[in-house]
Amino acid sequence: MTIPFDLNGGAAVITGAGSGIGRASALSFAARGCAVVASDLDGARADETAELVRAAGGEAASLAVDVSNHEDLEALRDLGISRFGRIDVVMNNVGVLAMGPPESLPIEAWQRVVDLNLMSVARSNLVFLPLLLDQGRGHIVNTASASGLLAYGFDRLPYVSTKHAVVGLSEALALYLAPQGVGLTCVCPSGVITNILEQISFHGDATTPRAPQHPLVGPDVVGELVADAVVAGQFLVVTAPEIHDELRERANDPEAYMQRMIKEQLDA
Ligand SMILES: NC(=O)c1ccc[n+]([C@@H]2O[C@H](COP(=O)([O-])OP(=O)(O)OC[C@H]3O[C@@H](n4cnc5c(N)ncnc54)[C@H](O)[C@@H]3O)[C@@H](O)[C@H]2O)c1
């Protein structure tokens, strides 16, 4: 059973909406008649997104929000309600990386990634779920990653760990929310051309990065997939359908899959 959601006439709040996938999703939601509160650590970028939405004929507000701060998320909720009288869609979209050989990653680097990629969703749940559950309708969007479905590389352990956690959290939360009329979409893109490199901290010696060998897409493609998924009540969004073949290969024989991955690493 899916929980379709009509974006037309609704209101969405988005974190990390000053760039990339968050900005594109704001534009795609607005194109379907949904008002948007664009929030970002960088308030000027959030303002720019709101301007772009208005220029395209949509309704938007903006706010500087740091997802590591509970009060900032409360302010985001309050602005959504005061400006648009409602919040229907909450998109938890911030993600950062720490890269380097596993033995070089300091605990502080791990903590930053865990706090921004995973604990930010826990904070958002505390702030927004009571509202959506009271209404008995709405939709959560959690931006995870293809790296939350399969571990493609060893050079970004905190990212792979937290994105797997966001996928697991999303699966479990969707089960809780569905009987209460609230939908959930988990977004697992492969490479998307955004400003994500700005969010990377590097540690130790440079490694040869290994990422999914999937085609890159633009953020606008992801924004459209996300908006369509919310409307359809679809749980999983991927940008590279070939990931389903890889998931099937692992499910069929997890040991053989892992041995193939190890062999590829040895041969690299
Ligand atoms: N770009 C990719 O290839 C890719 C692939 C898979 C998943 N993702 C995920 O997509 C999401 C969006 O990434 P993107 O590629 O659009 O990156 P992006 O860098 O273009 O946008 C991310 C935005 O988040 C903001 N941000 C950073 N820290 C923040 C904080 N503490 N509080 C609030 N905002 C903060 C940044 O200012 C930036 O505007 C992330 O969760 C990322 O992990 C990206």
GROMACS .gro file of C-alpha atoms and ligand atoms in nm:
model
  312
    1MET     CA    1   0.000   0.000   0.000
    2THR     CA    2   0.137   0.342  -0.090
    3ILE     CA    3   0.047   0.677   0.061
    4PRO     CA    4   0.027   0.920  -0.232
    5PHE     CA    5   0.060   1.287  -0.144
    6ASP     CA    6  -0.077   1.573  -0.351
    7LEU     CA    7   0.189   1.845  -0.338
    8ASN     CA    8  -0.048   2.102  -0.487
    9GLY     CA    9  -0.144   2.350  -0.213
   10GLY     CA   10   0.096   2.198   0.039
   11ALA     CA   11   0.405   2.336   0.213
   12ALA     CA   12   0.750   2.179   0.243
   13VAL     CA   13   1.056   2.253   0.456
   14ILE     CA   14   1.394   2.145   0.319
   15THR     CA   15   1.734   2.144   0.490
   16GLY     CA   16   2.052   2.196   0.289
   17ALA     CA   17   1.833   2.364   0.027
   18GLY     CA   18   2.090   2.628  -0.071
   19SER     CA   19   2.252   2.404  -0.329
   20GLY     CA   20   2.240   2.083  -0.527
   21ILE     CA   21   1.969   1.826  -0.456
   22GLY     CA   22   1.795   2.037  -0.189
   23ARG     CA   23   1.765   2.338  -0.420
   24ALA     CA   24   1.649   2.124  -0.712
   25SER     CA   25   1.388   1.954  -0.493
   26ALA     CA   26   1.261   2.296  -0.379
   27LEU     CA   27   1.209   2.392  -0.744
   28SER     CA   28   1.042   2.061  -0.830
   29PHE     CA   29   0.808   2.079  -0.528
   30ALA     CA   30   0.718   2.439  -0.618
   31ALA     CA   31   0.651   2.342  -0.980
   32ARG     CA   32   0.383   2.107  -0.843
   33GLY     CA   33   0.217   2.386  -0.646
   34CYS     CA   34   0.386   2.333  -0.309
   35ALA     CA   35   0.514   2.630  -0.105
   36VAL     CA   36   0.872   2.582   0.016
   37VAL     CA   37   1.080   2.696   0.310
   38ALA     CA   38   1.438   2.666   0.186
   39SER     CA   39   1.686   2.639   0.473
   40ASP     CA   40   2.062   2.609   0.473
   41LEU     CA   41   2.362   2.665   0.698
   42ASP     CA   42   2.449   2.934   0.445
   43GLY     CA   43   2.154   3.173   0.477
   44ALA     CA   44   2.244   3.365   0.159
   45ARG     CA   45   2.223   3.043  -0.044
   46ALA     CA   46   1.887   2.961   0.112
   47ASP     CA   47   1.767   3.312   0.015
   48GLU     CA   48   1.887   3.249  -0.342
   49THR     CA   49   1.687   2.927  -0.362
   50ALA     CA   50   1.374   3.105  -0.240
   51GLU     CA   51   1.435   3.375  -0.504
   52LEU     CA   52   1.465   3.108  -0.775
   53VAL     CA   53   1.138   2.948  -0.661
   54ARG     CA   54   0.959   3.285  -0.667
   55ALA     CA   55   1.108   3.368  -1.008
   56ALA     CA   56   0.959   3.040  -1.135
   57GLY     CA   57   0.616   3.146  -1.004
   58GLY     CA   58   0.622   2.954  -0.675
   59GLU     CA   59   0.583   3.058  -0.311
   60ALA     CA   60   0.891   3.045  -0.090
   61ALA     CA   61   1.052   3.160   0.234
   62SER     CA   62   1.407   3.103   0.352
   63LEU     CA   63   1.599   3.067   0.676
   64ALA     CA   64   1.954   3.005   0.796
   65VAL     CA   65   1.938   2.667   0.971
   66ASP     CA   66   2.219   2.452   1.107
   67VAL     CA   67   2.089   2.094   1.131
   68SER     CA   68   2.323   2.028   1.422
   69ASN     CA   69   2.110   2.270   1.627
   70HIS     CA   70   1.772   2.163   1.767
   71GLU     CA   71   1.650   2.523   1.815
   72ASP     CA   72   1.729   2.605   1.450
   73LEU     CA   73   1.500   2.319   1.341
   74GLU     CA   74   1.226   2.448   1.574
   75ALA     CA   75   1.265   2.791   1.412
   76LEU     CA   76   1.227   2.624   1.070
   77ARG     CA   77   0.904   2.455   1.184
   78ASP     CA   78   0.773   2.783   1.328
   79LEU     CA   79   0.851   2.975   1.009
   80GLY     CA   80   0.675   2.716   0.793
   81ILE     CA   81   0.362   2.741   1.005
   82SER     CA   82   0.364   3.120   1.037
   83ARG     CA   83   0.425   3.178   0.663
   84PHE     CA   84   0.216   2.904   0.507
   85GLY     CA   85  -0.011   2.787   0.789
   86ARG     CA   86   0.101   2.426   0.749
   87ILE     CA   87   0.389   2.188   0.693
   88ASP     CA   88   0.322   1.876   0.490
   89VAL     CA   89   0.663   1.768   0.364
   90VAL     CA   90   0.989   1.761   0.561
   91MET     CA   91   1.302   1.691   0.358
   92ASN     CA   92   1.611   1.602   0.565
   93ASN     CA   93   1.878   1.654   0.306
   94VAL     CA   94   2.210   1.755   0.463
   95GLY     CA   95   2.505   1.521   0.414
   96VAL     CA   96   2.880   1.568   0.452
   97LEU     CA   97   3.185   1.346   0.406
   98ALA     CA   98   3.515   1.278   0.583
   99MET     CA   99   3.759   1.097   0.355
  100GLY     CA  100   4.086   0.918   0.403
  101PRO     CA  101   4.233   0.581   0.500
  102PRO     CA  102   4.023   0.435   0.786
  103GLU     CA  103   4.313   0.446   1.036
  104SER     CA  104   4.360   0.819   0.964
  105LEU     CA  105   4.010   0.940   1.040
  106PRO     CA  106   4.005   1.127   1.372
  107ILE     CA  107   3.709   1.077   1.605
  108GLU     CA  108   3.617   1.444   1.556
  109ALA     CA  109   3.575   1.380   1.182
  110TRP     CA  110   3.354   1.079   1.255
  111GLN     CA  111   3.151   1.282   1.504
  112ARG     CA  112   3.087   1.562   1.256
  113VAL     CA  113   2.959   1.321   0.993
  114VAL     CA  114   2.747   1.124   1.241
  115ASP     CA  115   2.601   1.445   1.380
  116LEU     CA  116   2.517   1.604   1.044
  117ASN     CA  117   2.413   1.294   0.847
  118LEU     CA  118   2.235   1.088   1.114
  119MET     CA  119   2.164   1.281   1.434
  120SER     CA  120   2.018   1.566   1.225
  121VAL     CA  121   1.743   1.324   1.119
  122ALA     CA  122   1.683   1.223   1.482
  123ARG     CA  123   1.653   1.594   1.573
  124SER     CA  124   1.419   1.658   1.282
  125ASN     CA  125   1.199   1.366   1.391
  126LEU     CA  126   1.163   1.521   1.737
  127VAL     CA  127   1.067   1.858   1.593
  128PHE     CA  128   0.846   1.762   1.298
  129LEU     CA  129   0.694   1.418   1.361
  130PRO     CA  130   0.452   1.534   1.634
  131LEU     CA  131   0.311   1.785   1.386
  132LEU     CA  132   0.271   1.535   1.099
  133LEU     CA  133   0.126   1.269   1.329
  134ASP     CA  134  -0.128   1.516   1.474
  135GLN     CA  135  -0.239   1.605   1.120
  136GLY     CA  136  -0.250   1.239   1.020
  137ARG     CA  137  -0.099   1.328   0.683
  138GLY     CA  138   0.227   1.444   0.533
  139HIS     CA  139   0.552   1.308   0.399
  140ILE     CA  140   0.914   1.277   0.514
  141VAL     CA  141   1.200   1.271   0.263
  142ASN     CA  142   1.538   1.149   0.388
  143THR     CA  143   1.833   1.196   0.155
  144ALA     CA  144   2.062   0.895   0.198
  145SER     CA  145   2.284   0.775  -0.089
  146ALA     CA  146   2.369   0.476  -0.306
  147SER     CA  147   2.646   0.444  -0.045
  148GLY     CA  148   2.365   0.371   0.202
  149LEU     CA  149   2.264   0.061   0.004
  150LEU     CA  150   2.606  -0.081  -0.082
  151ALA     CA  151   2.958   0.004   0.040
  152TYR     CA  152   3.134   0.112  -0.273
  153GLY     CA  153   3.461   0.238  -0.125
  154PHE     CA  154   3.674   0.218   0.188
  155ASP     CA  155   3.785   0.580   0.179
  156ARG     CA  156   3.466   0.732   0.327
  157LEU     CA  157   3.377   0.507   0.618
  158PRO     CA  158   3.171   0.761   0.819
  159TYR     CA  159   2.967   0.847   0.509
  160VAL     CA  160   2.894   0.483   0.421
  161SER     CA  161   2.809   0.405   0.785
  162THR     CA  162   2.575   0.699   0.837
  163LYS     CA  163   2.404   0.662   0.499
  164HIS     CA  164   2.339   0.291   0.574
  165ALA     CA  165   2.196   0.409   0.906
  166VAL     CA  166   1.969   0.660   0.732
  167VAL     CA  167   1.838   0.385   0.501
  168GLY     CA  168   1.770   0.154   0.797
  169LEU     CA  169   1.612   0.435   0.998
  170SER     CA  170   1.395   0.525   0.699
  171GLU     CA  171   1.275   0.166   0.646
  172ALA     CA  172   1.182   0.133   1.013
  173LEU     CA  173   1.021   0.477   1.035
  174ALA     CA  174   0.815   0.420   0.719
  175LEU     CA  175   0.658   0.117   0.891
  176TYR     CA  176   0.562   0.331   1.190
  177LEU     CA  177   0.431   0.626   0.991
  178ALA     CA  178   0.229   0.452   0.719
  179PRO     CA  179  -0.059   0.336   0.942
  180GLN     CA  180  -0.081   0.695   1.068
  181GLY     CA  181  -0.122   0.842   0.721
  182VAL     CA  182   0.232   0.977   0.680
  183GLY     CA  183   0.451   0.867   0.389
  184LEU     CA  184   0.829   0.846   0.365
  185THR     CA  185   1.073   0.855   0.074
  186CYS     CA  186   1.437   0.756   0.105
  187VAL     CA  187   1.656   0.906  -0.167
  188CYS     CA  188   1.962   0.702  -0.266
  189PRO     CA  189   2.133   0.882  -0.553
  190SER     CA  190   2.454   0.774  -0.719
  191GLY     CA  191   2.681   1.058  -0.836
  192VAL     CA  192   2.506   1.394  -0.873
  193ILE     CA  193   2.679   1.706  -1.002
  194THR     CA  194   2.651   1.943  -0.704
  195ASN     CA  195   2.874   2.140  -0.466
  196ILE     CA  196   2.920   1.836  -0.238
  197LEU     CA  197   3.301   1.854  -0.268
  198GLU     CA  198   3.283   2.166  -0.047
  199GLN     CA  199   3.149   1.948   0.235
  200ILE     CA  200   3.442   1.703   0.241
  201SER     CA  201   3.716   1.700   0.504
  202PHE     CA  202   4.029   1.507   0.400
  203HIS     CA  203   4.251   1.313   0.640
  204GLY     CA  204   4.577   1.120   0.607
  205ASP     CA  205   4.731   1.022   0.276
  206ALA     CA  206   4.529   1.058  -0.040
  207THR     CA  207   4.361   0.735  -0.148
  208THR     CA  208   4.237   0.637  -0.491
  209PRO     CA  209   3.868   0.701  -0.457
  210ARG     CA  210   3.626   0.424  -0.552
  211ALA     CA  211   3.269   0.529  -0.606
  212PRO     CA  212   2.974   0.363  -0.777
  213GLN     CA  213   3.048   0.322  -1.148
  214HIS     CA  214   2.713   0.476  -1.237
  215PRO     CA  215   2.642   0.764  -1.473
  216LEU     CA  216   2.640   1.109  -1.313
  217VAL     CA  217   2.314   1.304  -1.325
  218GLY     CA  218   2.226   1.669  -1.268
  219PRO     CA  219   2.046   1.776  -0.950
  220ASP     CA  220   1.738   1.874  -1.149
  221VAL     CA  221   1.690   1.506  -1.242
  222VAL     CA  222   1.698   1.413  -0.872
  223GLY     CA  223   1.458   1.695  -0.778
  224GLU     CA  224   1.203   1.566  -1.028
  225LEU     CA  225   1.245   1.205  -0.909
  226VAL     CA  226   1.195   1.316  -0.547
  227ALA     CA  227   0.884   1.523  -0.618
  228ASP     CA  228   0.732   1.242  -0.828
  229ALA     CA  229   0.810   0.992  -0.551
  230VAL     CA  230   0.634   1.207  -0.289
  231VAL     CA  231   0.328   1.239  -0.512
  232ALA     CA  232   0.326   0.862  -0.577
  233GLY     CA  233   0.405   0.763  -0.218
  234GLN     CA  234   0.715   0.579  -0.343
  235PHE     CA  235   0.968   0.470  -0.077
  236LEU     CA  236   1.296   0.433  -0.264
  237VAL     CA  237   1.448   0.671  -0.518
  238VAL     CA  238   1.764   0.575  -0.704
  239THR     CA  239   1.923   0.759  -0.994
  240ALA     CA  240   2.095   0.452  -1.143
  241PRO     CA  241   1.862   0.155  -1.197
  242GLU     CA  242   2.169  -0.075  -1.227
  243ILE     CA  243   2.196  -0.060  -0.849
  244HIS     CA  244   1.904  -0.303  -0.838
  245ASP     CA  245   2.116  -0.561  -1.024
  246GLU     CA  246   2.397  -0.514  -0.770
  247LEU     CA  247   2.155  -0.549  -0.480
  248ARG     CA  248   2.014  -0.866  -0.637
  249GLU     CA  249   2.365  -1.004  -0.687
  250ARG     CA  250   2.447  -0.948  -0.320
  251ALA     CA  251   2.114  -1.089  -0.201
  252ASN     CA  252   2.158  -1.403  -0.415
  253ASP     CA  253   2.502  -1.483  -0.271
  254PRO     CA  254   2.640  -1.230  -0.021
  255GLU     CA  255   2.969  -1.418   0.022
  256ALA     CA  256   3.040  -1.439  -0.353
  257TYR     CA  257   2.948  -1.072  -0.391
  258MET     CA  258   3.192  -0.966  -0.120
  259GLN     CA  259   3.468  -1.188  -0.259
  260ARG     CA  260   3.418  -1.027  -0.601
  261MET     CA  261   3.443  -0.680  -0.444
  262ILE     CA  262   3.763  -0.780  -0.259
  263LYS     CA  263   3.913  -0.922  -0.579
  264GLU     CA  264   3.836  -0.599  -0.764
  265GLN     CA  265   4.013  -0.409  -0.488
  266LEU     CA  266   4.317  -0.639  -0.505
  267ASP     CA  267   4.330  -0.602  -0.883
  268ALA     CA  268   4.291  -0.223  -0.875
  269LIG     N1  269   2.614   1.485  -0.490
  269LIG     C1  270   2.616   1.352  -0.487
  269LIG     O1  271   2.685   1.286  -0.566
  269LIG     C2  272   2.532   1.279  -0.385
  269LIG     C3  273   2.514   1.141  -0.401
  269LIG     C4  274   2.439   1.073  -0.308
  269LIG     C5  275   2.382   1.140  -0.202
  269LIG     N2  276   2.401   1.275  -0.188
  269LIG     C6  277   2.341   1.341  -0.073
  269LIG     O2  278   2.260   1.446  -0.114
  269LIG     C7  279   2.248   1.542  -0.008
  269LIG     C8  280   2.265   1.682  -0.064
  269LIG     O3  281   2.396   1.692  -0.115
  269LIG     P1  282   2.434   1.775  -0.246
  269LIG     O4  283   2.512   1.685  -0.331
  269LIG     O5  284   2.316   1.845  -0.299
  269LIG     O6  285   2.540   1.877  -0.181
  269LIG     P2  286   2.557   2.035  -0.186
  269LIG     O7  287   2.688   2.061  -0.118
  269LIG     O8  288   2.541   2.087  -0.323
  269LIG     O9  289   2.439   2.090  -0.093
  269LIG     C9  290   2.438   2.065   0.044
  269LIG    C10  291   2.396   2.190   0.120
  269LIG    O10  292   2.396   2.157   0.259
  269LIG    C11  293   2.438   2.271   0.331
  269LIG     N3  294   2.486   2.233   0.464
  269LIG    C12  295   2.608   2.184   0.500
  269LIG     N4  296   2.615   2.167   0.633
  269LIG    C13  297   2.494   2.207   0.683
  269LIG    C14  298   2.441   2.216   0.814
  269LIG     N5  299   2.513   2.182   0.922
  269LIG     N6  300   2.313   2.261   0.829
  269LIG    C15  301   2.240   2.299   0.722
  269LIG     N7  302   2.287   2.296   0.594
  269LIG    C16  303   2.412   2.250   0.575
  269LIG    C17  304   2.547   2.332   0.244
  269LIG    O11  305   2.565   2.471   0.275
  269LIG    C18  306   2.491   2.309   0.103
  269LIG    O12  307   2.421   2.422   0.056
  269LIG    C19  308   2.350   1.499   0.096
  269LIG    O13  309   2.286   1.429   0.200
  269LIG    C20  310   2.442   1.406   0.020
  269LIG    O14  311   2.505   1.311   0.104
  269LIG    C21  312   2.474   1.346  -0.278
   0.00000   0.00000   0.00000
